[in-house]
Tab-separated table of C-alpha atoms and ligand atoms in Angstrom:
chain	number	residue	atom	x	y	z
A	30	UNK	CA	2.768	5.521	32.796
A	31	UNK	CA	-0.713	6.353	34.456
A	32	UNK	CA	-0.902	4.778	38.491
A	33	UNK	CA	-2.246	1.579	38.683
A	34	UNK	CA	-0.264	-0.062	35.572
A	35	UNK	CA	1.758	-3.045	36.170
A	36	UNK	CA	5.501	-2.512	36.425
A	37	UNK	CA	6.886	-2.465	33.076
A	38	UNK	CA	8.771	-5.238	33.659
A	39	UNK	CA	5.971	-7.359	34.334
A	40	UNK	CA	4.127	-6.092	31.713
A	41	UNK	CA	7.191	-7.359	29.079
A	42	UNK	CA	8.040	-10.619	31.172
A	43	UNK	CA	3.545	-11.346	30.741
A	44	UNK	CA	4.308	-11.028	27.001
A	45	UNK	CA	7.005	-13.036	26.823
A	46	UNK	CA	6.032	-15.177	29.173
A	47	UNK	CA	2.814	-16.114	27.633
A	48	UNK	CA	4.576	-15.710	24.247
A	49	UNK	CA	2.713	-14.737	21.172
A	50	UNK	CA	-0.158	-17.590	22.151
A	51	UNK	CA	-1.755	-15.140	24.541
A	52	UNK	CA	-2.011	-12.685	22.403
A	53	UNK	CA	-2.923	-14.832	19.147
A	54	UNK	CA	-5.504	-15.656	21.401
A	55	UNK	CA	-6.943	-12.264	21.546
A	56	UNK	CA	-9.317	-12.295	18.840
A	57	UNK	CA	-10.169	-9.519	15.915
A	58	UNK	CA	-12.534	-7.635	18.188
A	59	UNK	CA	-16.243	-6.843	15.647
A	60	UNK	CA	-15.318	-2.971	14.884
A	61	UNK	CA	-18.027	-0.409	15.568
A	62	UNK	CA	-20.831	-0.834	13.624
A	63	UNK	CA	-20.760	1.019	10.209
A	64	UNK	CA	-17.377	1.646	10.403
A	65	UNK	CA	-15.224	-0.864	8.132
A	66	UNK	CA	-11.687	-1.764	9.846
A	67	UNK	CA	-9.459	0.940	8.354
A	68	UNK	CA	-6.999	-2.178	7.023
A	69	UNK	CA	-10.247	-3.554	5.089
A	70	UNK	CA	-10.732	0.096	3.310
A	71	UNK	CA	-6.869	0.285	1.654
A	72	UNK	CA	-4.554	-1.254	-0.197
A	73	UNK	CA	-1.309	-0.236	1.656
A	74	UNK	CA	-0.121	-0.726	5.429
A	75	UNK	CA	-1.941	1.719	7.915
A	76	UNK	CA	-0.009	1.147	11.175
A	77	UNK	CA	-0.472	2.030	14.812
A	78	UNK	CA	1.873	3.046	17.293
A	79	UNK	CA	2.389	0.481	20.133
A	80	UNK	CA	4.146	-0.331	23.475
A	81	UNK	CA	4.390	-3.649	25.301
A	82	UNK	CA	2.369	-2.081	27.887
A	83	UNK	CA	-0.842	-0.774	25.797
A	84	UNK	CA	-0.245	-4.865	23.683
A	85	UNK	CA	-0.565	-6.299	27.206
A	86	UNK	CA	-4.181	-4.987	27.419
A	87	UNK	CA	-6.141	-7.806	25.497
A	88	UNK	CA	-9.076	-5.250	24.778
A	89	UNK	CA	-6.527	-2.902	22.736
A	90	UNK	CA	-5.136	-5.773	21.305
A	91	UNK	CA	-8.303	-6.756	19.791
A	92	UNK	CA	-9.053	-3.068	18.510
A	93	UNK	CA	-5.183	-3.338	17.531
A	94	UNK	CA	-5.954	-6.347	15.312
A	95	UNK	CA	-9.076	-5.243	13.590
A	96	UNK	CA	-8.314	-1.936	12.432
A	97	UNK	CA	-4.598	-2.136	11.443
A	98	UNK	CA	-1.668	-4.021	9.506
A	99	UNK	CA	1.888	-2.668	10.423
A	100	UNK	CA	3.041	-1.585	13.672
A	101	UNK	CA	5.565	1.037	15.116
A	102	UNK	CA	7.297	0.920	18.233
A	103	UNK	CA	6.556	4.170	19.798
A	104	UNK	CA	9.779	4.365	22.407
A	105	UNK	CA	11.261	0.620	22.989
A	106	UNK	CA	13.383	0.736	19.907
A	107	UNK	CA	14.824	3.557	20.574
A	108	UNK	CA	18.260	3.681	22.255
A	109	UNK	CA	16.773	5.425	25.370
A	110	UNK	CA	15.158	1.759	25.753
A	111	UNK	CA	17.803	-0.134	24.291
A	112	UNK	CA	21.012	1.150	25.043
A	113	UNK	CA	22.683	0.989	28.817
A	114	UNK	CA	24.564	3.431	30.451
A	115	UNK	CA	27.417	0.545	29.942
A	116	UNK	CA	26.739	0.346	26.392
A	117	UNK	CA	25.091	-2.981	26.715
A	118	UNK	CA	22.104	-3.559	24.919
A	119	UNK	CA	18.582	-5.024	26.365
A	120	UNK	CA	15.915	-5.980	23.422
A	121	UNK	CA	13.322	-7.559	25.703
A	122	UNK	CA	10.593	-5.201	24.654
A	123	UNK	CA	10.960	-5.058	20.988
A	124	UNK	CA	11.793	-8.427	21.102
A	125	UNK	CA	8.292	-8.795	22.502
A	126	UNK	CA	6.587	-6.268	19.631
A	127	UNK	CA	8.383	-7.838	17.001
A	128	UNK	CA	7.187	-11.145	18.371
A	129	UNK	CA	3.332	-9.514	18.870
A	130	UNK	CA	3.681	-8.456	15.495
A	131	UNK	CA	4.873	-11.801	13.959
A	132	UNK	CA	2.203	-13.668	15.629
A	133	UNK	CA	-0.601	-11.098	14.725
A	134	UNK	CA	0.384	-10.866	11.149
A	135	UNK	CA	1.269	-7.664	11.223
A	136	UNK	CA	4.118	-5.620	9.760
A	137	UNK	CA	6.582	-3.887	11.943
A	138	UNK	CA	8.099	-0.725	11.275
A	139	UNK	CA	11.563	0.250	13.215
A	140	UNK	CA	11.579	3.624	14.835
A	141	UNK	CA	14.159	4.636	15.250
A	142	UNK	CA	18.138	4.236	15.341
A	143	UNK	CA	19.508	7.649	15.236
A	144	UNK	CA	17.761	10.880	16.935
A	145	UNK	CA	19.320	14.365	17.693
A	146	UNK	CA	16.566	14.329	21.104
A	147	UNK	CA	18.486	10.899	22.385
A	148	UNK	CA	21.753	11.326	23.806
A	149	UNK	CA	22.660	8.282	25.962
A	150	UNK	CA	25.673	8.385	28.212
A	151	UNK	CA	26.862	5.194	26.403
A	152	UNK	CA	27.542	7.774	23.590
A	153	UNK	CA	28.061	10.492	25.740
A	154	UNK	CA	31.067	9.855	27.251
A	155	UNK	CA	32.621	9.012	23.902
A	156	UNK	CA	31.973	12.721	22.814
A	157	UNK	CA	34.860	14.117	21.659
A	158	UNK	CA	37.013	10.569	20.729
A	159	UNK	CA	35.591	10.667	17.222
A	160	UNK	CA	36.927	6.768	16.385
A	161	UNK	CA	35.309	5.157	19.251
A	162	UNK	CA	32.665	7.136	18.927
A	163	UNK	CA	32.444	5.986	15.189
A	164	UNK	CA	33.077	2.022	16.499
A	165	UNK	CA	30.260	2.395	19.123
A	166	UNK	CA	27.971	4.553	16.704
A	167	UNK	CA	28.352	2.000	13.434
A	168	UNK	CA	28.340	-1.062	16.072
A	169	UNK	CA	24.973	-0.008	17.523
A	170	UNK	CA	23.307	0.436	14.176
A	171	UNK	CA	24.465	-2.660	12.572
A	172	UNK	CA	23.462	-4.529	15.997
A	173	UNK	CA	19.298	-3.194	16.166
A	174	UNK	CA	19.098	-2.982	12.756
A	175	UNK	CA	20.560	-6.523	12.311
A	176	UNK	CA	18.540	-8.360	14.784
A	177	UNK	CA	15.101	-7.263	12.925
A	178	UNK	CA	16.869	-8.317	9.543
A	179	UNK	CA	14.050	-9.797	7.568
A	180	UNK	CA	11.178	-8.752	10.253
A	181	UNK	CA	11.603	-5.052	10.216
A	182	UNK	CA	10.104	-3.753	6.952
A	183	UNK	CA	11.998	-0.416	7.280
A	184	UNK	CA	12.964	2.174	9.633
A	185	UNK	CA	13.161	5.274	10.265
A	186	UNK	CA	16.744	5.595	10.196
A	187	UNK	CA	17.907	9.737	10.827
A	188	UNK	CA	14.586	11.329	12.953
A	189	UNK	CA	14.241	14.666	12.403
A	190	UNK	CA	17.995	15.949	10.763
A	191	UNK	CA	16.353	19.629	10.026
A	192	UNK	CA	16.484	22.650	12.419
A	193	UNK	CA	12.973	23.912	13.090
A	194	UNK	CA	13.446	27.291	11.050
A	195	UNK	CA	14.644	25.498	8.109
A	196	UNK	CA	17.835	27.140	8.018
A	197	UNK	CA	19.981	23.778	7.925
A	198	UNK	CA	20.729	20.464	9.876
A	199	UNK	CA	20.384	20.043	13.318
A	200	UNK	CA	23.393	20.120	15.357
A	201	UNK	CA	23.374	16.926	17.639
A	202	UNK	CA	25.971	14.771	19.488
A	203	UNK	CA	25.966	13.076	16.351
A	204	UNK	CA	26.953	15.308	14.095
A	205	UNK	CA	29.181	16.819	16.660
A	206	UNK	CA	31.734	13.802	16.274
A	207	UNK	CA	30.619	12.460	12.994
A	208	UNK	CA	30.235	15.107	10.821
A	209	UNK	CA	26.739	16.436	9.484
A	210	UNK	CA	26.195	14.848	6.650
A	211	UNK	CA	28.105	11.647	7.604
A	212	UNK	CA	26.433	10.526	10.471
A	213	UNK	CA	23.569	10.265	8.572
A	214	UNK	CA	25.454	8.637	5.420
A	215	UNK	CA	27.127	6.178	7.701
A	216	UNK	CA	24.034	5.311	9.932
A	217	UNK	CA	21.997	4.694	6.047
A	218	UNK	CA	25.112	2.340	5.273
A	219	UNK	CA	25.647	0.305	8.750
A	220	UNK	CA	21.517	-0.139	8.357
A	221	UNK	CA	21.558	-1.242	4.962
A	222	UNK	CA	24.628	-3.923	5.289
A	223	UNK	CA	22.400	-5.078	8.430
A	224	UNK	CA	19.191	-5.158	6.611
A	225	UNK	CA	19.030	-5.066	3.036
A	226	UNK	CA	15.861	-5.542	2.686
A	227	UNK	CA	14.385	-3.251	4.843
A	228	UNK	CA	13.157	0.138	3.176
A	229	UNK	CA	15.258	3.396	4.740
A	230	UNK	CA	13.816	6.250	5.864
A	231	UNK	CA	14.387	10.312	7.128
A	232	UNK	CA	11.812	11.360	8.966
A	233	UNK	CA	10.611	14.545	10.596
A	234	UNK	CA	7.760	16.709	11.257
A	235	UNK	CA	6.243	19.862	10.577
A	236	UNK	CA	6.403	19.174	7.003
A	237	UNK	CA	2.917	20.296	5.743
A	238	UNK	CA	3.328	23.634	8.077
A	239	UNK	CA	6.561	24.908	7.312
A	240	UNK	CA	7.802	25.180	3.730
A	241	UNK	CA	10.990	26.161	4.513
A	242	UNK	CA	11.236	23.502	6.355
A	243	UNK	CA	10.148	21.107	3.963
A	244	UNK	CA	12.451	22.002	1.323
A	245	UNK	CA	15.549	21.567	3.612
A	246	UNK	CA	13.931	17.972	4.459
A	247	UNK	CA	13.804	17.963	0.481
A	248	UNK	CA	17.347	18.844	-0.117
A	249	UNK	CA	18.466	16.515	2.697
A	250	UNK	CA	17.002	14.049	0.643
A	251	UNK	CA	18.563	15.130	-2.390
A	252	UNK	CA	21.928	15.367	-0.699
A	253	UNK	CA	21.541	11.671	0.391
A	254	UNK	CA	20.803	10.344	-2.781
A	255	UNK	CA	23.617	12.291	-4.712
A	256	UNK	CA	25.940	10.772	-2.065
A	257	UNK	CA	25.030	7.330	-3.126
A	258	UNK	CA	23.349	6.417	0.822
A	259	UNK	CA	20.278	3.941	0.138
A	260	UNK	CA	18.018	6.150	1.213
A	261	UNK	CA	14.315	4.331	0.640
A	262	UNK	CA	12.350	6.747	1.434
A	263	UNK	CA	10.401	10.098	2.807
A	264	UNK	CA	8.703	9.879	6.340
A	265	UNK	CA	6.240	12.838	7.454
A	266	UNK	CA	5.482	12.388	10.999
A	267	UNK	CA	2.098	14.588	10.622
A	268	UNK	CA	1.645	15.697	14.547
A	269	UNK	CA	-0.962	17.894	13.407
A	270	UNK	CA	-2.966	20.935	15.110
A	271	UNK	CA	-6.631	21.402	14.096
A	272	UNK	CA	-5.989	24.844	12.906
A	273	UNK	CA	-4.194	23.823	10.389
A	274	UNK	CA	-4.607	25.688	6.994
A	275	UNK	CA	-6.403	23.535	4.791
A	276	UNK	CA	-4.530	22.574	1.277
A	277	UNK	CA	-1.058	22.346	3.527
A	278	UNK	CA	-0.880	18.683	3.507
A	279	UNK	CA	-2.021	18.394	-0.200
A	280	UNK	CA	0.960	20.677	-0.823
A	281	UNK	CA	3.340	18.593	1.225
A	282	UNK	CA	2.479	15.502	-0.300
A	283	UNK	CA	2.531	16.817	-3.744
A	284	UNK	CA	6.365	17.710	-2.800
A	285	UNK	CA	7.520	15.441	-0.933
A	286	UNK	CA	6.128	12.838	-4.073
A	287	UNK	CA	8.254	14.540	-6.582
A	288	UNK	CA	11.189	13.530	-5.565
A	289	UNK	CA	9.690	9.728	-6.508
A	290	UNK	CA	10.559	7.764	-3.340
A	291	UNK	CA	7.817	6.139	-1.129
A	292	UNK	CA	6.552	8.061	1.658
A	293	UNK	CA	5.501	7.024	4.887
A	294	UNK	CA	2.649	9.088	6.753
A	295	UNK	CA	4.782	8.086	9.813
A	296	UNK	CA	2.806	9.636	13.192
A	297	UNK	CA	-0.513	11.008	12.274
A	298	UNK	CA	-2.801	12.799	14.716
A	299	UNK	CA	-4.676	15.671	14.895
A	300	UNK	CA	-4.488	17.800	18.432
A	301	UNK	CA	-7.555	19.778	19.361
A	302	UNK	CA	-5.712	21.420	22.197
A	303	UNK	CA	-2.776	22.534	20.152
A	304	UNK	CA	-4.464	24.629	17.835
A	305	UNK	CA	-4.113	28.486	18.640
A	306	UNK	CA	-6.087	29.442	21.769
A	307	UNK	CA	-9.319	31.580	20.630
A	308	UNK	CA	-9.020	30.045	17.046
A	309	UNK	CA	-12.225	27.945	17.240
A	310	UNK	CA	-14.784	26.633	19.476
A	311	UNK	CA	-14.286	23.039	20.618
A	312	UNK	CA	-17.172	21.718	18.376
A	313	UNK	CA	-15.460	23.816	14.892
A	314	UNK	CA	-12.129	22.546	15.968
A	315	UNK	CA	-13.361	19.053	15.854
A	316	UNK	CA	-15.012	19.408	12.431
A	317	UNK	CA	-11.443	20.751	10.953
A	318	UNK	CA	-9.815	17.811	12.519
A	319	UNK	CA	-11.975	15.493	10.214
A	320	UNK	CA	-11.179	17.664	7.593
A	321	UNK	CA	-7.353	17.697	7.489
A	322	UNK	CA	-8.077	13.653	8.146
A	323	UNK	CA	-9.694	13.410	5.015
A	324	UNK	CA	-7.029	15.377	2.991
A	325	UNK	CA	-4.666	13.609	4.181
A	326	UNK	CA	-6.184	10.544	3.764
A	327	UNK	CA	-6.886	11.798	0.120
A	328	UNK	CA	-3.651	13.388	-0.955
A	329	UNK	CA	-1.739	9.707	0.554
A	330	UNK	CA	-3.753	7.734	-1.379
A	331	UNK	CA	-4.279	9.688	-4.512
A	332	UNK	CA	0.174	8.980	-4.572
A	333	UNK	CA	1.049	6.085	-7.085
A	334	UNK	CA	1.257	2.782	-5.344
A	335	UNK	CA	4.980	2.639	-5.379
A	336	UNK	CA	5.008	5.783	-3.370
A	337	UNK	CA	2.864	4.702	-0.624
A	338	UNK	CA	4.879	2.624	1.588
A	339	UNK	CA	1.880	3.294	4.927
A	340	UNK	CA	-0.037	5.346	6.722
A	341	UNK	CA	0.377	5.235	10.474
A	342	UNK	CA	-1.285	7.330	13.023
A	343	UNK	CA	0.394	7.434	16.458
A	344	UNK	CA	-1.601	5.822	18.813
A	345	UNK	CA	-4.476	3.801	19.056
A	346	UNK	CA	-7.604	5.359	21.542
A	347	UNK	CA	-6.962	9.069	22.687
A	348	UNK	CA	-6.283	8.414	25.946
A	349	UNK	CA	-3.154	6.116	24.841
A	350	UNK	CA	-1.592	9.610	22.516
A	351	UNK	CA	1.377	10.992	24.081
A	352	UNK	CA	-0.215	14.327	23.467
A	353	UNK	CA	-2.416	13.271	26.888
A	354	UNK	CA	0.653	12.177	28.983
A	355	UNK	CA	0.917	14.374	32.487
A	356	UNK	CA	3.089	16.453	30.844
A	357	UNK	CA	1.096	17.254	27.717
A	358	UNK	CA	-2.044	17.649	28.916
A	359	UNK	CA	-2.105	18.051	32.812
A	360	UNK	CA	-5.649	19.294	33.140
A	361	UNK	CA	-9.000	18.722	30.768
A	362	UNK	CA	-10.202	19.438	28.246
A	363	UNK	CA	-8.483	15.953	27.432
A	364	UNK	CA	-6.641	16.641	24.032
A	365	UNK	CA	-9.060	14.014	21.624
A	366	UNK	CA	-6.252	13.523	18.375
A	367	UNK	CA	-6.808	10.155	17.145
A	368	UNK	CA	-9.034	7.582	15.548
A	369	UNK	CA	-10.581	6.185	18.672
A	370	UNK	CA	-12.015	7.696	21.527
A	371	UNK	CA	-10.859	6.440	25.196
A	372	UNK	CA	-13.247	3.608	24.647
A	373	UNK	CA	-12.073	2.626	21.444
A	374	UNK	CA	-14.803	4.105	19.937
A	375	UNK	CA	-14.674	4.978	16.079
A	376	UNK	CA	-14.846	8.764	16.233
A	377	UNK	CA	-15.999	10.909	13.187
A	378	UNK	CA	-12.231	11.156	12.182
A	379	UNK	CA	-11.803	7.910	11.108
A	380	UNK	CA	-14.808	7.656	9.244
A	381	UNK	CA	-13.173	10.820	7.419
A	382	UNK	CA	-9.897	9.597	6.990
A	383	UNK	CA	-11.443	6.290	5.328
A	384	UNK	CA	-13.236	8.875	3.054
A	385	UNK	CA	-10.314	10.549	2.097
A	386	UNK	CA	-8.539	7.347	1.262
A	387	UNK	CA	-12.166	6.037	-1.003
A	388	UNK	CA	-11.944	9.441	-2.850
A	389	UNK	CA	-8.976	9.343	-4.295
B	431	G3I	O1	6.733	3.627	30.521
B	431	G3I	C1	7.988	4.035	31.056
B	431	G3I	C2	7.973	3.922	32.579
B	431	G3I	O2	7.842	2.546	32.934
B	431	G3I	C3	9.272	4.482	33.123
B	431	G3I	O3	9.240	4.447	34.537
B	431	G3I	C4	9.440	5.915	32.639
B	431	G3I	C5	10.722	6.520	33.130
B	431	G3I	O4	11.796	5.935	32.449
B	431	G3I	O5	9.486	5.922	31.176
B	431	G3I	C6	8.261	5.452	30.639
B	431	G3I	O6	8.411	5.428	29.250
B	431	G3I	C7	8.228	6.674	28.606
B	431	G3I	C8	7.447	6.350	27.325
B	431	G3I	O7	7.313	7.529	26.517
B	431	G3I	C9	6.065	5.789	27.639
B	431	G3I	O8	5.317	6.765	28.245
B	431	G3I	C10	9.605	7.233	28.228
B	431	G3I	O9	10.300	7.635	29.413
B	431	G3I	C11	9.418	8.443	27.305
B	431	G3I	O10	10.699	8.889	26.843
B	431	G3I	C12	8.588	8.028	26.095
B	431	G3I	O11	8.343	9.194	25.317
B	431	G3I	C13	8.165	8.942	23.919
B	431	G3I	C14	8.993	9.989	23.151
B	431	G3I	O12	8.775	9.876	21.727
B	431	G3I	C15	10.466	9.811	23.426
B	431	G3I	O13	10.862	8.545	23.016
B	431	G3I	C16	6.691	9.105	23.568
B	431	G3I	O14	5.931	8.063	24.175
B	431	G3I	C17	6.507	9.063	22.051
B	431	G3I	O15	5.149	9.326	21.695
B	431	G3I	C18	7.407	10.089	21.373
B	431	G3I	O16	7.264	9.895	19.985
B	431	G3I	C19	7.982	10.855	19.164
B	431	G3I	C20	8.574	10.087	17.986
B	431	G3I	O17	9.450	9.075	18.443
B	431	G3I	C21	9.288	11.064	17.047
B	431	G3I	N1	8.365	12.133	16.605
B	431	G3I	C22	7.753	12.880	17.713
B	431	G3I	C23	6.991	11.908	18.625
B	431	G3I	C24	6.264	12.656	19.735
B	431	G3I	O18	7.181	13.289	20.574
């Protein structure tokens, strides 16, 4: 959180506080000129990625509002946010989203209930007892997942299951003391009793850039399905790096579609700073990012309409990206990889992602 911010609990008590009202208040702020709102341009859900304290700034609200349909919370549904050290639960925050959201129109999208990087001491200290663990484990799912039943249009239920070489599954406190395949099996289950409407997703990243990767995400999938889980569909989280080979997320997206499911284009941007040092200057780097924008943009929309559940890029204005947090991005060059400059600006990107989407 940069200096200066209101305490986070401020910031969720001046949400709730004011309710929804405050922020229905905020109006649809007049986009840049010559660049449509990117939720005018499609037919599907593009969706942002939010926190109660970027909502609690009425100017991103307004840019929020213009440009997008569906939102995601980016960490306050998570159970680093949720779950206490006690194993009680606290929900002010996406209470406060989902409320935003509500009140705004807007879809919400949960992210996420199970994740091999989250390993609460709630859960923790069950490691090891493998039927509380189970108890706690289907208790918390059917809990979050049940109290956005019929708000929550899906969620990412099992964040990224696959090892980063593509040999296999992760290993994870989860799988530890449920098994690998069953803690994802029984998390799909507990979230589909709790929600049945809500569409069920396995998410990860790296996708479009490692294809062995991709087809152990693939026969994950597979696996899932065979089993009987509802699985609903394919998220590809699309943290991309500017120097990435062009045709790699036409591939991906060709791939993933085959297996018939919808797929989510669940965290899009596009880091200048990641991309190999020496590859390009600043100025080329910047041209490729519009590039993989619009084939992106293309290969989601050329998908049939069943197939694309949304397209969500994570984070609104650069300066808001996690890729620019202190730990990120200590020094300049500022890393620039979304739609909207630190001014909420319409960069060139977005004008060639809402190409990409018109050309298919
Ligand atoms: O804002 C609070 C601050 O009030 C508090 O004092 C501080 C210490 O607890 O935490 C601050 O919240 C941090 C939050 O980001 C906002 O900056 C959380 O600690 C931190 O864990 C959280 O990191 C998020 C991370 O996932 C872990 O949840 C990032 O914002 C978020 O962009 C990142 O998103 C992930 C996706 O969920 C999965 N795919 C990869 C993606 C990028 O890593």
């Amino acid at each position: 959180m940069r200096a200066g911010r209101p305490g986070r609990r401020r910031v969720v008590a001046g949400i709730l506080a004011t309710g929804v009202a405050a922020c229905s208040r905020v109006s649809r702020s007049e986009p840049a000129a010559n660049v449509a709102p990117l939720r005018s341009v499609v037919a599907f859900p593009v969706g942002c990625a939010v926190t109660t304290a970027h909502l609690a700034d009425p100017t991103y609200a307004a840019l929020l509002n213009a440009q997008f349909s569906q939102v995601t919370p980016e960490w306050e549904m998570k159970m680093e946010y949720i779950l206490q050290a006690d194993g009680s639960l606290r929900f002010e925050a996406p209470d406060a989203i989902a409320a935003y959201a509500r009140a705004q129109g807007l879809s919400l999208f949960g992210h996420n209930l199970v994740w091999y990087s989250q390993r609460p001491v709630a859960f923790a200290r069950l490691d090891g007892q493998p039927d509380a663990f189970a108890k706690a484990y289907d208790g918390y799912i059917a809990a979050v997942a049940g109290r956005y039943r019929g708000r929550a249009v899906g969620w990412d239920v099992v964040n990224e299951p696959i090892a980063e070489d593509g040999g296999g599954l992760r290993d994870s406190l989860w799988s530890r003391n449920l098994g690998e395949i069953d803690y994802m099996r029984r998390a799909f289950d507990q979230a589909h009793a709790a929600a049945p409407d809500a569409v069920l997703f396995v998410n990860d990243y790296n996708l479009e850039s490692l294809p062995r990767k991709r087809s152990a995400f693939l026969r994950l999938a597979e696996t899932l399905l065979k089993s009987g889980a509802p699985l609903g569909g394919l998220g590809a989280q699309c943290h991309l790096t500017a120097d990435l080979e062009p045709g790699s997320l036409s591939r991906m997206m060709r791939e993933l579609a085959a297996l018939g499911l919808p797929i989510h284009v669940s965290e899009l941007d596009i880091s200048l700073n990641r991309a190999k040092a020496g590859f390009a200057s600043r100025a080329d780097l910047i041209e490729r990012q519009s590039r993989l924008a619009a084939e992106v943009g293309e290969a989601f929309a050329r998908l049939p309409a069943a197939q694309r559940f949304a397209f969500t890029v994570w984070g609104l204005r650069d300066k808001e990206s996690w890729l620019r947090s202190a730990a990120e991005n200590p020094d300049p060059p500022w890393d620039a990889p979304l739609l909207f400059d630190d001014a909420g600006r319409p960069k060139p990107v977005l004008g060639a992602l809402e190409r990409g989407f018109a050309s298919a």
